[in-house]
């Protein structure tokens, strides 16, 4: 395994913004929470930010400077992300790679087969997979 590899059993946290369109009460993240953001230069993020539970806790994720009040945290394992398929049962070919540095320990990204692109089916399946922690 490379130093960027993340084991299948690793629990991942994703911060979910409060309210619509990112979250449907009482406890369901929507596909909007799993779409790549457009950057200022017009490109898209390479992957979806997540945090490794072996390195940070839920409170750490919620304490990040970019976290808005009322955010929730959802979790899934890296293996479950990698195993996702579309409605026809075809693999989505998602991966999870470590991106962390000394300023952001535990940071990782969920990436599709083409960094900077996320299929709508991947966003839908990720929304079904991730479950809110500790509500």
Coordinates of C-alpha atoms in Angstrom, one line a residue:
X1 CA 0.0 0.0 0.0
X2 CA 1.2 3.5 -0.8
X3 CA 1.2 6.2 1.9
X4 CA -1.9 7.6 0.1
X5 CA -3.8 4.3 0.2
X6 CA -6.8 4.0 2.6
X7 CA -8.0 0.7 3.9
X8 CA -11.5 -0.5 3.0
X9 CA -12.5 -0.7 6.7
X10 CA -11.5 3.0 7.3
X11 CA -14.5 5.1 8.4
X12 CA -14.9 8.4 6.5
X13 CA -16.7 11.5 7.7
X14 CA -18.3 14.0 5.3
X15 CA -19.6 17.3 6.6
X16 CA -23.2 18.1 5.4
X17 CA -24.5 21.6 5.4
X18 CA -27.8 22.2 7.1
X19 CA -31.1 22.6 5.3
X20 CA -32.2 22.2 1.7
X21 CA -30.9 21.3 -0.8
X22 CA -28.1 19.5 1.0
X23 CA -30.1 17.7 3.7
X24 CA -33.6 16.4 4.0
X25 CA -34.9 16.1 7.6
X26 CA -34.9 14.2 9.7
X27 CA -31.6 12.5 8.7
X28 CA -31.0 12.1 5.0
X29 CA -28.1 13.8 3.0
X30 CA -29.1 14.6 -0.5
X31 CA -27.1 14.1 -3.7
X32 CA -26.4 17.9 -3.6
X33 CA -24.0 17.1 -0.7
X34 CA -22.0 14.9 -3.0
X35 CA -21.3 17.1 -6.0
X36 CA -18.0 18.7 -6.8
X37 CA -17.8 22.4 -6.3
X38 CA -16.7 24.7 -9.1
X39 CA -13.5 26.6 -8.2
X40 CA -12.9 30.3 -8.9
X41 CA -10.9 29.5 -12.0
X42 CA -13.9 27.6 -13.5
X43 CA -12.5 24.1 -12.9
X44 CA -14.1 21.7 -10.5
X45 CA -12.6 20.2 -7.3
X46 CA -10.7 16.9 -8.0
X47 CA -12.7 15.0 -5.4
X48 CA -15.1 15.2 -2.5
X49 CA -13.6 16.1 0.8
X50 CA -13.9 13.6 3.6
X51 CA -12.0 12.9 6.8
X52 CA -10.5 9.7 8.2
X53 CA -12.0 8.7 11.5
X54 CA -8.7 7.1 12.5
X55 CA -7.2 10.6 12.5
X56 CA -10.0 13.0 13.4
X57 CA -13.2 12.9 15.3
X58 CA -16.7 14.3 14.5
X59 CA -16.1 17.3 16.7
X60 CA -12.9 18.1 14.8
X61 CA -14.8 18.0 11.5
X62 CA -17.4 20.3 12.8
X63 CA -14.7 22.7 14.2
X64 CA -13.0 23.3 10.9
X65 CA -13.1 27.0 10.0
X66 CA -15.2 26.5 6.9
X67 CA -17.9 24.6 8.8
X68 CA -21.2 26.5 9.0
X69 CA -23.3 26.4 12.2
X70 CA -25.8 23.6 12.1
X71 CA -23.6 21.3 9.9
X72 CA -24.0 17.6 10.5
X73 CA -21.5 14.7 9.8
X74 CA -22.3 11.6 7.9
X75 CA -20.1 8.5 7.7
X76 CA -19.4 5.5 5.5
X77 CA -16.4 3.2 5.0
X78 CA -13.9 3.5 2.2
X79 CA -14.7 0.0 1.1
X80 CA -18.4 0.7 0.7
X81 CA -17.6 3.8 -1.3
X82 CA -15.3 1.8 -3.6
X83 CA -18.0 -1.0 -4.0
X84 CA -20.8 1.4 -5.2
X85 CA -22.6 0.6 -8.4
X86 CA -25.0 2.5 -10.6
X87 CA -28.7 1.6 -11.1
X88 CA -27.6 -1.0 -13.7
X89 CA -25.2 -2.6 -11.3
X90 CA -22.1 -1.3 -13.1
X91 CA -19.2 -0.2 -10.8
X92 CA -18.9 3.5 -10.3
X93 CA -15.1 3.1 -9.9
X94 CA -14.8 5.5 -7.0
X95 CA -11.7 5.6 -4.9
X96 CA -10.6 7.3 -1.7
X97 CA -7.2 8.9 -1.5
X98 CA -5.4 10.6 1.4
X99 CA -4.8 14.3 0.8
X100 CA -4.0 15.4 4.3
X101 CA -1.0 17.6 5.4
X102 CA 0.2 19.0 8.7
X103 CA -2.5 21.7 8.4
X104 CA -5.3 19.4 7.7
X105 CA -4.7 15.9 9.1
X106 CA -7.0 13.1 8.1
X107 CA -8.2 14.9 5.0
X108 CA -9.0 12.6 2.0
X109 CA -11.0 12.8 -1.2
X110 CA -13.5 10.6 -2.9
X111 CA -12.6 10.6 -6.6
X112 CA -14.2 9.3 -9.7
X113 CA -12.2 7.6 -12.5
X114 CA -11.7 11.1 -14.0
X115 CA -10.6 13.6 -11.3
X116 CA -12.7 16.8 -11.5
X117 CA -15.8 14.9 -12.6
X118 CA -18.4 13.1 -10.6
X119 CA -21.3 11.3 -12.4
X120 CA -24.8 12.1 -11.2
X121 CA -25.3 8.4 -10.4
X122 CA -22.2 8.6 -8.1
X123 CA -23.7 11.6 -6.2
X124 CA -27.0 9.7 -5.8
X125 CA -25.4 6.5 -4.5
X126 CA -23.1 8.4 -2.1
X127 CA -26.1 10.2 -0.7
X128 CA -27.8 6.8 0.0
X129 CA -24.6 5.3 1.5
X130 CA -23.6 8.0 3.9
X131 CA -25.5 8.0 7.2
X132 CA -25.6 10.9 9.7
X133 CA -23.6 10.3 12.9
X134 CA -25.0 10.7 16.4
X135 CA -28.3 12.5 15.9

